[in-house]
Coordinates of C-alpha atoms and ligand atoms in Angstrom, one line a residue:
Chain S
M16 CA 3.8 -11.8 29.7
Q17 CA 5.2 -9.5 27.1
L18 CA 8.2 -10.8 25.3
G19 CA 10.7 -8.3 23.9
F20 CA 14.1 -8.0 22.3
L21 CA 17.0 -5.7 22.9
V22 CA 20.1 -5.5 20.9
D23 CA 23.2 -3.9 22.4
L24 CA 24.9 -2.4 19.4
H25 CA 28.0 -1.7 21.4
L26 CA 28.5 -5.5 21.5
C27 CA 27.4 -6.5 18.0
M28 CA 30.4 -7.3 15.8
G29 CA 28.5 -8.0 12.6
C30 CA 29.4 -11.7 12.5
K31 CA 25.9 -12.5 11.0
G32 CA 25.7 -15.6 13.3
C33 CA 22.1 -14.6 14.2
E34 CA 21.2 -14.2 10.6
I35 CA 22.4 -17.6 9.6
A36 CA 20.9 -19.3 12.6
C37 CA 17.5 -17.7 11.8
K38 CA 17.8 -18.9 8.1
V39 CA 18.5 -22.4 9.2
E40 CA 16.0 -22.6 12.0
N41 CA 13.1 -21.2 10.0
E42 CA 14.1 -22.5 6.6
V43 CA 14.0 -18.9 5.2
P44 CA 14.2 -19.2 1.4
L45 CA 17.0 -17.7 -0.7
S46 CA 16.7 -14.0 -1.3
T47 CA 14.4 -13.4 1.7
W48 CA 15.3 -12.5 5.3
R49 CA 13.5 -12.6 8.6
L50 CA 16.6 -11.1 10.3
R51 CA 19.6 -9.5 8.8
V52 CA 22.5 -7.4 9.9
K53 CA 23.0 -4.1 8.0
Y54 CA 26.5 -2.7 7.7
V55 CA 26.8 1.1 7.5
D56 CA 30.2 2.7 7.2
V57 CA 30.6 6.1 8.8
G58 CA 33.3 8.8 8.5
A59 CA 36.1 9.4 6.0
F60 CA 39.5 7.8 5.8
P61 CA 41.4 7.5 8.1
E62 CA 38.6 8.2 10.7
T63 CA 36.2 5.5 9.6
K64 CA 34.0 3.1 11.6
R65 CA 31.8 0.3 10.5
T66 CA 28.5 -0.1 12.3
F67 CA 26.3 -3.3 12.5
T68 CA 22.6 -3.3 13.1
P69 CA 20.5 -6.5 13.3
L70 CA 17.1 -5.8 12.0
R71 CA 14.0 -7.9 12.5
C72 CA 10.3 -7.6 13.2
N73 CA 9.7 -5.4 16.3
H74 CA 6.5 -7.2 17.4
C75 CA 4.8 -3.8 17.8
A76 CA 2.1 -3.4 20.5
N77 CA 0.2 -1.4 18.0
A78 CA 1.1 -3.3 14.9
P79 CA -0.1 -1.9 11.5
C80 CA 0.5 -5.3 9.9
E81 CA -2.0 -6.9 12.3
R82 CA -4.5 -4.1 11.8
I83 CA -4.5 -4.3 8.0
C84 CA -4.6 -8.1 7.6
P85 CA -8.1 -8.9 6.3
V86 CA -8.1 -12.5 7.6
S87 CA -6.2 -12.2 10.9
A88 CA -3.4 -14.3 9.5
L89 CA -1.2 -11.9 11.5
H90 CA -2.4 -12.1 15.1
Y91 CA -1.2 -11.6 18.6
I92 CA -0.5 -14.5 20.8
E93 CA -0.8 -14.2 24.6
N94 CA 3.0 -13.6 25.2
G95 CA 2.8 -10.5 23.0
I96 CA 4.3 -12.0 19.8
V97 CA 2.8 -11.0 16.5
N98 CA 2.5 -14.4 14.8
I99 CA 1.6 -15.4 11.3
D100 CA -0.7 -18.2 10.2
K101 CA 0.5 -19.0 6.7
E102 CA -2.4 -21.3 6.0
R103 CA -4.8 -18.5 6.4
C104 CA -2.9 -15.8 4.6
I105 CA -4.3 -14.8 1.2
G106 CA -1.2 -13.0 0.1
C107 CA -2.7 -9.6 -0.4
A108 CA 0.5 -7.9 0.7
G109 CA -1.4 -5.4 2.8
C110 CA 1.0 -6.1 5.6
V111 CA 4.0 -5.5 3.4
M112 CA 2.5 -2.0 2.7
A113 CA 1.8 -1.4 6.3
C114 CA 5.0 -2.4 8.2
P115 CA 7.1 0.7 8.5
Y116 CA 10.2 -1.4 9.0
G117 CA 10.2 -3.5 5.9
A118 CA 10.1 -6.6 8.2
I119 CA 7.5 -8.6 6.2
Y120 CA 8.0 -10.2 2.8
I121 CA 6.1 -12.6 0.6
D122 CA 7.8 -16.0 0.9
P123 CA 8.5 -17.1 -2.7
Q124 CA 7.9 -20.7 -1.9
T125 CA 4.6 -20.6 -0.1
Q126 CA 3.4 -17.3 -1.7
T127 CA 2.3 -16.1 1.7
A128 CA 3.6 -13.4 4.0
D129 CA 6.4 -14.2 6.4
K130 CA 8.5 -12.5 9.0
C131 CA 10.3 -13.0 12.3
T132 CA 8.1 -14.7 14.9
Y133 CA 10.6 -14.4 17.7
C134 CA 10.9 -18.2 17.1
A135 CA 7.4 -18.7 18.7
H136 CA 7.7 -22.4 18.1
R137 CA 10.9 -22.6 20.2
I138 CA 9.5 -20.4 22.9
A139 CA 6.5 -22.8 23.1
S140 CA 9.1 -25.4 24.1
A141 CA 10.8 -23.0 26.6
M142 CA 13.8 -22.5 24.2
M143 CA 15.4 -19.1 23.4
P144 CA 15.0 -17.8 19.8
S145 CA 17.8 -19.3 17.6
C146 CA 19.4 -15.9 17.0
V147 CA 19.9 -15.4 20.7
V148 CA 21.6 -18.8 21.1
A149 CA 23.9 -18.1 18.1
C150 CA 25.2 -14.7 19.2
P151 CA 28.8 -15.2 20.4
V152 CA 28.8 -11.9 22.3
E153 CA 25.3 -12.0 23.8
A154 CA 24.3 -8.8 22.0
N155 CA 20.7 -10.1 21.6
I156 CA 18.9 -10.0 24.9
F157 CA 15.4 -11.6 25.0
G158 CA 12.9 -11.9 27.7
D159 CA 9.7 -10.8 29.5
L160 CA 9.2 -7.1 29.6
D161 CA 6.5 -7.5 32.2
D162 CA 8.9 -9.1 34.6
P163 CA 11.2 -6.5 36.3
T164 CA 13.7 -9.2 37.2
S165 CA 14.2 -10.5 33.6
N166 CA 17.5 -9.8 31.9
I167 CA 15.9 -7.5 29.3
S168 CA 14.1 -5.5 32.0
K169 CA 17.3 -5.1 34.0
Y170 CA 19.2 -4.1 30.8
L171 CA 16.6 -1.5 30.0
Q172 CA 16.8 -0.1 33.6
Q173 CA 20.6 0.0 33.5
H174 CA 20.8 1.7 30.1
Q175 CA 18.1 4.3 30.5
G176 CA 18.9 7.3 28.3
D177 CA 20.6 5.1 25.7
V178 CA 17.6 3.0 24.7
Q179 CA 15.9 3.6 21.3
V180 CA 13.3 2.1 19.1
R181 CA 13.1 2.4 15.3
K182 CA 10.7 5.1 14.0
P183 CA 9.0 6.0 17.2
E184 CA 7.0 8.6 15.3
K185 CA 5.0 5.9 13.6
G186 CA 3.2 5.1 16.9
T187 CA 3.7 1.4 16.6
D188 CA 5.1 0.9 20.1
P189 CA 7.8 -1.6 19.2
H190 CA 8.8 -4.3 21.6
H191 CA 12.3 -4.3 20.2
F192 CA 14.9 -2.0 21.6
Y193 CA 18.4 -0.9 20.7
V194 CA 21.1 0.2 23.1
G195 CA 24.0 2.3 21.7
G196 CA 22.3 3.0 18.4
G197 CA 22.6 6.2 16.4
N198 CA 20.5 7.9 13.7
V199 CA 22.8 6.3 11.1
Q200 CA 22.0 2.8 12.2
L201 CA 18.3 3.1 12.9
N202 CA 17.0 5.6 10.4
P203 CA 17.2 4.4 6.8
L204 CA 17.1 7.9 5.5
A205 CA 20.3 8.9 7.3
S206 CA 22.7 6.9 5.2
F207 CA 23.5 6.8 1.5
R208 CA 22.4 3.6 -0.1
G209 CA 23.9 2.9 -3.5
E210 CA 23.0 -0.1 -5.6
G211 CA 25.4 -3.0 -5.6
H212 CA 26.0 -3.4 -1.8
N213 CA 23.6 -6.3 -1.4
L214 CA 24.1 -9.6 0.3
F215 CA 23.8 -11.2 -3.0
N216 CA 24.6 -9.4 -6.2
N217 CA 23.0 -10.3 -9.5
L218 CA 24.2 -13.8 -10.4
T219 CA 26.9 -13.8 -13.1
H220 CA 28.2 -16.7 -15.0
L221 CA 31.5 -17.7 -16.4
P222 CA 31.5 -18.0 -20.2
I223 CA 32.5 -21.6 -20.2
G224 CA 29.2 -23.4 -20.5
G225 CA 29.0 -25.9 -23.4
H226 CA 32.7 -26.2 -24.1
H227 CA 35.2 -29.0 -23.4
Chain B
M24 CA 16.4 9.0 -0.9
V25 CA 19.1 10.3 1.4
H26 CA 17.8 13.1 3.5
E27 CA 19.7 13.3 6.7
T28 CA 23.2 12.4 5.7
L29 CA 25.8 14.8 7.0
A30 CA 29.1 15.3 5.4
A31 CA 30.5 14.9 8.9
T32 CA 29.1 11.4 9.3
N33 CA 29.4 10.3 5.6
A34 CA 27.2 7.3 6.3
I35 CA 27.1 4.7 3.6
V36 CA 25.3 1.3 3.6
V37 CA 27.9 -1.1 2.5
L38 CA 26.2 -4.5 3.0
D39 CA 22.5 -5.2 3.2
V40 CA 19.6 -6.9 1.4
A41 CA 18.5 -5.5 -2.0
L42 CA 16.2 -2.6 -2.2
P43 CA 12.5 -3.7 -2.1
G44 CA 10.7 -4.1 -5.4
I45 CA 7.3 -2.9 -6.2
V46 CA 4.7 -5.2 -4.6
W47 CA 1.6 -3.4 -5.6
G48 CA 2.0 -2.6 -9.2
W49 CA -0.1 -2.0 -12.4
I50 CA -2.7 -4.7 -11.3
I51 CA -3.6 -2.5 -8.3
T52 CA -3.7 0.6 -10.6
M53 CA -6.1 -1.3 -12.8
N54 CA -8.1 -2.1 -9.8
M55 CA -8.4 1.5 -8.6
W56 CA -9.0 2.8 -12.1
A57 CA -11.8 0.3 -13.0
K58 CA -13.4 0.9 -9.6
S59 CA -13.5 4.7 -10.3
I60 CA -15.5 4.1 -13.5
G61 CA -17.7 1.4 -11.9
T62 CA -18.8 3.6 -9.0
G63 CA -18.5 6.9 -10.7
I64 CA -21.0 6.0 -13.4
I65 CA -23.5 5.2 -10.7
F66 CA -23.1 8.6 -9.0
L67 CA -23.6 10.3 -12.4
T68 CA -26.6 8.1 -13.2
F69 CA -28.3 9.1 -9.9
F70 CA -27.6 12.8 -10.5
L71 CA -28.9 12.8 -14.1
L72 CA -32.0 10.8 -13.3
K73 CA -32.9 13.1 -10.4
K74 CA -32.2 16.3 -12.3
Y75 CA -33.4 15.4 -15.8
P76 CA -35.8 12.5 -15.4
E77 CA -37.5 13.1 -18.7
Q78 CA -34.5 13.2 -20.9
T79 CA -32.1 10.6 -19.4
G80 CA -34.2 7.5 -19.0
F81 CA -32.3 5.8 -21.8
I82 CA -29.1 5.7 -19.7
R83 CA -30.6 3.3 -17.1
F84 CA -29.6 0.1 -18.8
P85 CA -26.2 1.0 -20.4
A86 CA -25.1 2.7 -17.1
V87 CA -25.7 -0.3 -15.0
A88 CA -24.2 -2.6 -17.6
I89 CA -21.0 -0.4 -17.7
S90 CA -20.9 -0.4 -13.9
I91 CA -21.2 -4.2 -13.8
V92 CA -18.4 -4.6 -16.4
F93 CA -16.0 -2.3 -14.6
I94 CA -16.7 -3.5 -11.1
H95 CA -16.0 -7.0 -12.3
L96 CA -12.8 -5.8 -13.8
F97 CA -12.0 -4.3 -10.5
L98 CA -12.8 -7.6 -8.7
F99 CA -10.8 -9.5 -11.3
F100 CA -7.7 -7.4 -10.8
T101 CA -8.2 -7.5 -7.0
V102 CA -8.2 -11.3 -7.0
I103 CA -5.4 -11.9 -9.5
D104 CA -3.1 -9.7 -7.4
L105 CA -3.5 -12.0 -4.4
H106 CA -0.5 -14.4 -4.1
Q107 CA -3.0 -17.0 -2.9
M108 CA -6.0 -16.1 -5.0
F109 CA -7.9 -19.4 -4.3
R110 CA -8.1 -18.4 -0.7
F111 CA -10.1 -15.3 -1.5
W112 CA -13.0 -16.8 0.4
H113 CA -11.1 -16.4 3.7
I114 CA -12.1 -12.8 3.7
F115 CA -15.7 -13.9 4.3
F116 CA -15.0 -16.7 6.6
Y117 CA -12.2 -15.3 8.8
P118 CA -13.0 -11.5 8.5
H119 CA -10.9 -9.1 10.4
L120 CA -12.9 -5.9 10.8
T121 CA -10.1 -3.5 11.4
S122 CA -8.9 -4.1 7.9
A123 CA -10.1 -1.8 5.1
I124 CA -9.7 -4.7 2.8
T125 CA -12.3 -6.7 4.6
I126 CA -14.8 -3.8 4.7
G127 CA -14.1 -3.1 1.1
A128 CA -14.7 -6.7 0.1
W129 CA -18.0 -6.9 1.9
M130 CA -19.2 -3.5 0.6
A131 CA -18.2 -4.4 -3.0
T132 CA -20.1 -7.7 -2.7
G133 CA -23.3 -5.9 -1.6
F134 CA -22.7 -3.3 -4.4
V135 CA -22.5 -6.0 -7.0
G136 CA -25.7 -7.6 -5.7
L137 CA -27.5 -4.3 -6.0
L138 CA -26.1 -3.8 -9.6
F139 CA -27.6 -7.1 -10.6
A140 CA -30.9 -6.2 -9.0
M141 CA -30.9 -3.0 -11.0
A142 CA -30.1 -4.9 -14.2
Y143 CA -32.9 -7.3 -13.4
A144 CA -35.3 -4.5 -12.8
I145 CA -34.6 -2.6 -16.0
Y146 CA -33.8 -5.5 -18.4
L147 CA -36.1 -8.3 -17.4
K148 CA -38.9 -6.6 -15.5
K149 CA -38.7 -3.3 -17.4
D150 CA -39.7 -1.6 -14.2
E151 CA -38.1 1.9 -13.9
A152 CA -39.5 2.6 -10.5
M153 CA -37.9 -0.6 -9.1
Y154 CA -34.6 0.3 -10.8
D155 CA -34.7 3.8 -9.2
K156 CA -35.4 2.3 -5.8
F157 CA -32.4 0.0 -6.1
L158 CA -30.3 2.9 -7.4
G159 CA -30.8 4.8 -4.2
W160 CA -29.2 2.0 -2.2
T161 CA -26.6 1.4 -4.8
V162 CA -25.4 5.0 -4.6
L163 CA -25.2 4.7 -0.8
L164 CA -23.0 1.6 -1.1
A165 CA -20.9 3.2 -3.9
I166 CA -19.6 5.7 -1.4
P167 CA -17.7 3.1 0.9
V168 CA -16.7 1.1 -2.2
T169 CA -15.1 4.2 -3.6
L170 CA -13.5 5.2 -0.3
Y171 CA -12.2 1.9 1.1
T172 CA -9.1 2.0 -1.0
A173 CA -8.3 5.3 0.6
G174 CA -8.7 3.6 4.0
L175 CA -6.4 0.9 2.9
M176 CA -3.8 3.4 1.8
A177 CA -4.2 5.3 5.1
E178 CA -3.7 2.0 7.0
S179 CA -0.5 1.5 5.1
T180 CA 1.5 3.0 7.9
A181 CA 4.8 2.6 6.0
R182 CA 3.7 4.8 3.1
E183 CA 3.8 8.3 4.5
L184 CA 2.7 9.8 1.2
W185 CA -0.7 8.3 1.4
Q186 CA -2.5 10.5 3.9
M187 CA -6.0 10.8 5.1
P188 CA -8.2 12.7 4.3
T189 CA -6.4 13.6 1.1
E190 CA -6.7 10.0 -0.3
S191 CA -10.5 10.0 0.4
A192 CA -10.9 13.2 -1.4
Q193 CA -8.8 11.9 -4.3
M194 CA -10.9 8.7 -4.6
I195 CA -14.2 10.5 -4.7
L196 CA -12.8 13.0 -7.2
A197 CA -11.5 10.2 -9.3
A198 CA -14.9 8.6 -9.3
F199 CA -16.6 11.8 -10.4
L200 CA -13.9 12.4 -13.0
A201 CA -14.1 8.9 -14.4
G202 CA -17.9 8.6 -14.0
T203 CA -18.5 11.9 -15.9
A204 CA -16.0 11.0 -18.6
T205 CA -17.7 7.7 -19.1
M206 CA -21.1 9.3 -19.2
I207 CA -20.0 11.8 -21.8
L208 CA -18.8 9.0 -24.0
L209 CA -21.9 6.9 -23.3
G210 CA -24.4 9.7 -24.0
G211 CA -23.3 10.4 -27.5
N212 CA -25.2 13.3 -28.9
K213 CA -28.4 12.3 -27.2
F214 CA -28.0 14.6 -24.3
S215 CA -29.5 18.1 -24.3
D216 CA -27.2 21.2 -24.2
A217 CA -28.1 21.7 -20.5
I218 CA -27.0 18.2 -19.6
K219 CA -23.8 18.5 -21.7
K220 CA -23.1 21.7 -19.8
D221 CA -23.6 20.1 -16.5
L222 CA -21.3 17.2 -17.4
A223 CA -18.7 19.6 -18.6
I224 CA -18.8 21.5 -15.4
I225 CA -18.6 18.4 -13.2
L226 CA -15.6 17.1 -15.3
G227 CA -13.8 20.4 -15.2
L228 CA -14.4 20.9 -11.4
S229 CA -13.4 17.4 -10.5
A230 CA -10.2 17.8 -12.5
F231 CA -9.5 21.2 -11.0
A232 CA -10.0 19.9 -7.4
A233 CA -7.9 16.8 -7.9
F234 CA -5.1 18.7 -9.6
T235 CA -5.1 21.2 -6.7
L236 CA -4.8 18.4 -4.2
Y237 CA -1.9 16.8 -6.1
M238 CA -0.1 20.2 -6.4
S239 CA -0.6 20.9 -2.7
E240 CA 1.0 17.6 -1.8
Y241 CA 3.7 18.1 -4.4
I242 CA 4.7 21.5 -3.0
F243 CA 4.0 21.2 0.7
G244 CA 4.0 17.5 1.5
G245 CA 7.7 17.2 2.1
M246 CA 7.6 20.0 4.6
K247 CA 6.0 17.9 7.3
A248 CA 7.7 14.6 6.9
E249 CA 11.1 13.6 5.6
E250 CA 9.7 10.3 4.2
V251 CA 7.3 12.3 2.1
A252 CA 10.1 14.5 0.9
A253 CA 12.2 11.5 0.0
T254 CA 9.2 9.9 -1.8
L255 CA 8.4 13.1 -3.8
A256 CA 12.0 13.2 -5.0
F257 CA 11.0 10.4 -7.4
I258 CA 8.7 12.8 -9.2
K259 CA 10.9 15.9 -8.7
G260 CA 13.6 15.0 -11.1
G261 CA 13.6 11.3 -10.2
E262 CA 12.7 8.4 -12.4
Y263 CA 8.9 9.0 -12.3
T264 CA 9.0 12.7 -13.1
A265 CA 7.9 12.4 -16.7
M266 CA 5.2 9.9 -16.0
F267 CA 3.9 12.0 -13.1
W268 CA 3.5 15.1 -15.4
I269 CA 2.1 13.1 -18.3
G270 CA -0.6 11.9 -15.8
Q271 CA -1.3 15.4 -14.4
V272 CA -1.5 17.0 -17.9
M273 CA -3.8 14.3 -19.4
A274 CA -6.0 13.7 -16.4
F275 CA -6.5 17.2 -15.2
L276 CA -5.0 20.1 -17.3
V277 CA -6.1 19.0 -20.7
P278 CA -9.7 18.2 -19.5
M279 CA -9.9 21.6 -17.7
A280 CA -8.7 23.4 -20.8
L281 CA -11.0 21.5 -23.2
V282 CA -14.0 21.9 -20.9
C283 CA -13.5 25.7 -21.0
L284 CA -13.2 25.6 -24.8
S285 CA -16.2 23.3 -25.3
L286 CA -18.4 25.5 -23.1
K287 CA -17.3 28.5 -25.1
N288 CA -17.8 26.9 -28.5
K289 CA -20.6 24.6 -27.5
S290 CA -18.5 21.8 -28.9
Y291 CA -19.5 18.3 -27.6
Y292 CA -16.6 16.9 -29.7
L293 CA -14.0 18.7 -27.5
L294 CA -15.8 17.3 -24.5
K295 CA -15.4 13.8 -25.7
I296 CA -11.6 14.4 -26.2
A297 CA -11.5 15.7 -22.7
A298 CA -13.2 12.6 -21.4
V299 CA -10.8 10.2 -23.1
S300 CA -7.8 12.3 -21.9
A301 CA -9.2 12.2 -18.4
L302 CA -9.6 8.4 -18.4
V303 CA -6.1 7.7 -19.7
G304 CA -4.5 10.3 -17.5
L305 CA -6.3 9.1 -14.4
W306 CA -4.7 5.7 -14.8
V307 CA -1.2 7.2 -15.2
S308 CA -1.7 9.5 -12.2
K309 CA -2.9 6.8 -9.9
H310 CA -0.1 4.5 -11.0
V311 CA 2.6 7.0 -10.2
W312 CA 1.1 7.8 -6.8
L313 CA 0.8 4.0 -6.0
V314 CA 4.3 3.1 -7.0
I315 CA 6.6 5.9 -5.7
P316 CA 6.2 5.2 -1.9
Q317 CA 7.2 1.6 -2.6
L318 CA 10.6 2.7 -4.0
L319 CA 11.7 3.9 -0.6
N320 CA 13.7 1.6 1.5
M321 CA 12.0 1.1 4.9
S322 CA 15.0 -0.2 6.9
Ligands
SF4_412 S1 7.7 -4.6 12.9 FE1 6.4 -4.7 11.1 S2 5.9 -6.9 10.9 FE2 6.7 -6.6 13.0 S3 4.9 -6.3 14.3 FE3 5.6 -4.2 13.7 S4 4.5 -3.7 11.8 FE4 4.2 -5.9 12.1
SF4_413 S1 -0.4 -10.9 2.9 FE1 -1.3 -12.4 4.3 S2 -0.6 -11.8 6.4 FE2 -0.3 -10.1 5.0 S3 -2.2 -8.8 5.2 FE3 -2.5 -10.2 3.4 S4 -3.6 -11.9 4.3 FE4 -2.6 -10.8 6.0

């Protein structure tokens, strides 16, 4: 079994349902993200378009994070998921340096590495990842890439020629695909990124503290 | 940071997470810098004891003492950078051998053991033959201890700037530069003119070779990979430009110039200034090279 993800970017409408479902399911701390949806605006008024790209760990078949981890805290499980053992992690951040997709972060609460696990704990109970369940337009398609009759395999067959992975030149062999994506969505160097367009800006306070 | 934007697409990120901060910062710079001195002094001790056995016997104890101090500084900064430092022992009990960190930790442990054996031989046993026997093995282990950080940088697939074999060459050159500079400061005026000349030449050539590599990457690196071009933008007019050039000038250009002058004027004083400049500049150069790839957004 080789589990994989596919996101149909034609369908995604940027509602961030997957993002929130992931936060809740995995108790992802404030300011960190296992999955997020990036918004990129394209074009000039009045010919403008907003694109939405869910980004998560790709569960690479040749995962640099797994290779660099000195204690095998990052490891493969038999269904192809790159999982993390937070009890074993020493917090060296080698994996943060190695992942070409910025998919790993140091959890500020546990001080260990964390990332999307394709909800390995739910899959162990035969449940779909929480982001898949939350998506109102079924843009997230999840399943067994080794099974030609699975939804994801059929989707890949039907959309040949329009399937991409992020940064294929890195040789990581991602098990996460995008249909309908363009350079602007999948290549971080292809869009301008100014400061101040974050999910959370710097916290500001009203000048009312201490007064009646 | 923007390299492929077209006026036609005018693509702008309007909502996303914050840009990543620097995860490996000055603590890792200290780690690399201290290690360069700790292993470099051993390379130089081996060289001097082989070439000038009659005149350099007095360096045996101070050299091993300096190496012990700086290797422990390196270990200290390695451990305090871990977010879970009290789990450091996991590296020995759950080792993952594809990781350069694991290999480095094991090699460094063996290296430290041999350093203490050398200290024991010269300080307690006063046995120079035993010291020299240990020194041979220590030099061998000093090679992987010096190089493993380059392996780690090469395994950092996300950071396109850190390429092999360039990083290996830079690590070895840094060890020679730092080791020679430390030896120059250690020897005082006790070295003969021939030894001073040798040390000056090693310092100058290490600086020249390292500077050539940096400049080659500076000029040509971006022509092969857009991520490298985007990274180098931080030192080509970007926020780390001044720091990069301060590092290059202090670590390499000043030592090269002072080495030439000191050879011409037979001035050991100039050589000492070159040594101090090289040690300070090396820290700055390493720091800039460590930090700039981390400023690039990966997704
Ligand atoms: S996307 Fe990053 S974190 Fe996920 S498996 Fe690949 S290298 Fe590891
Ligand atoms: S931070 Fe943890 S998971 Fe990441 S490489 Fe280090 S030990 Fe492994």
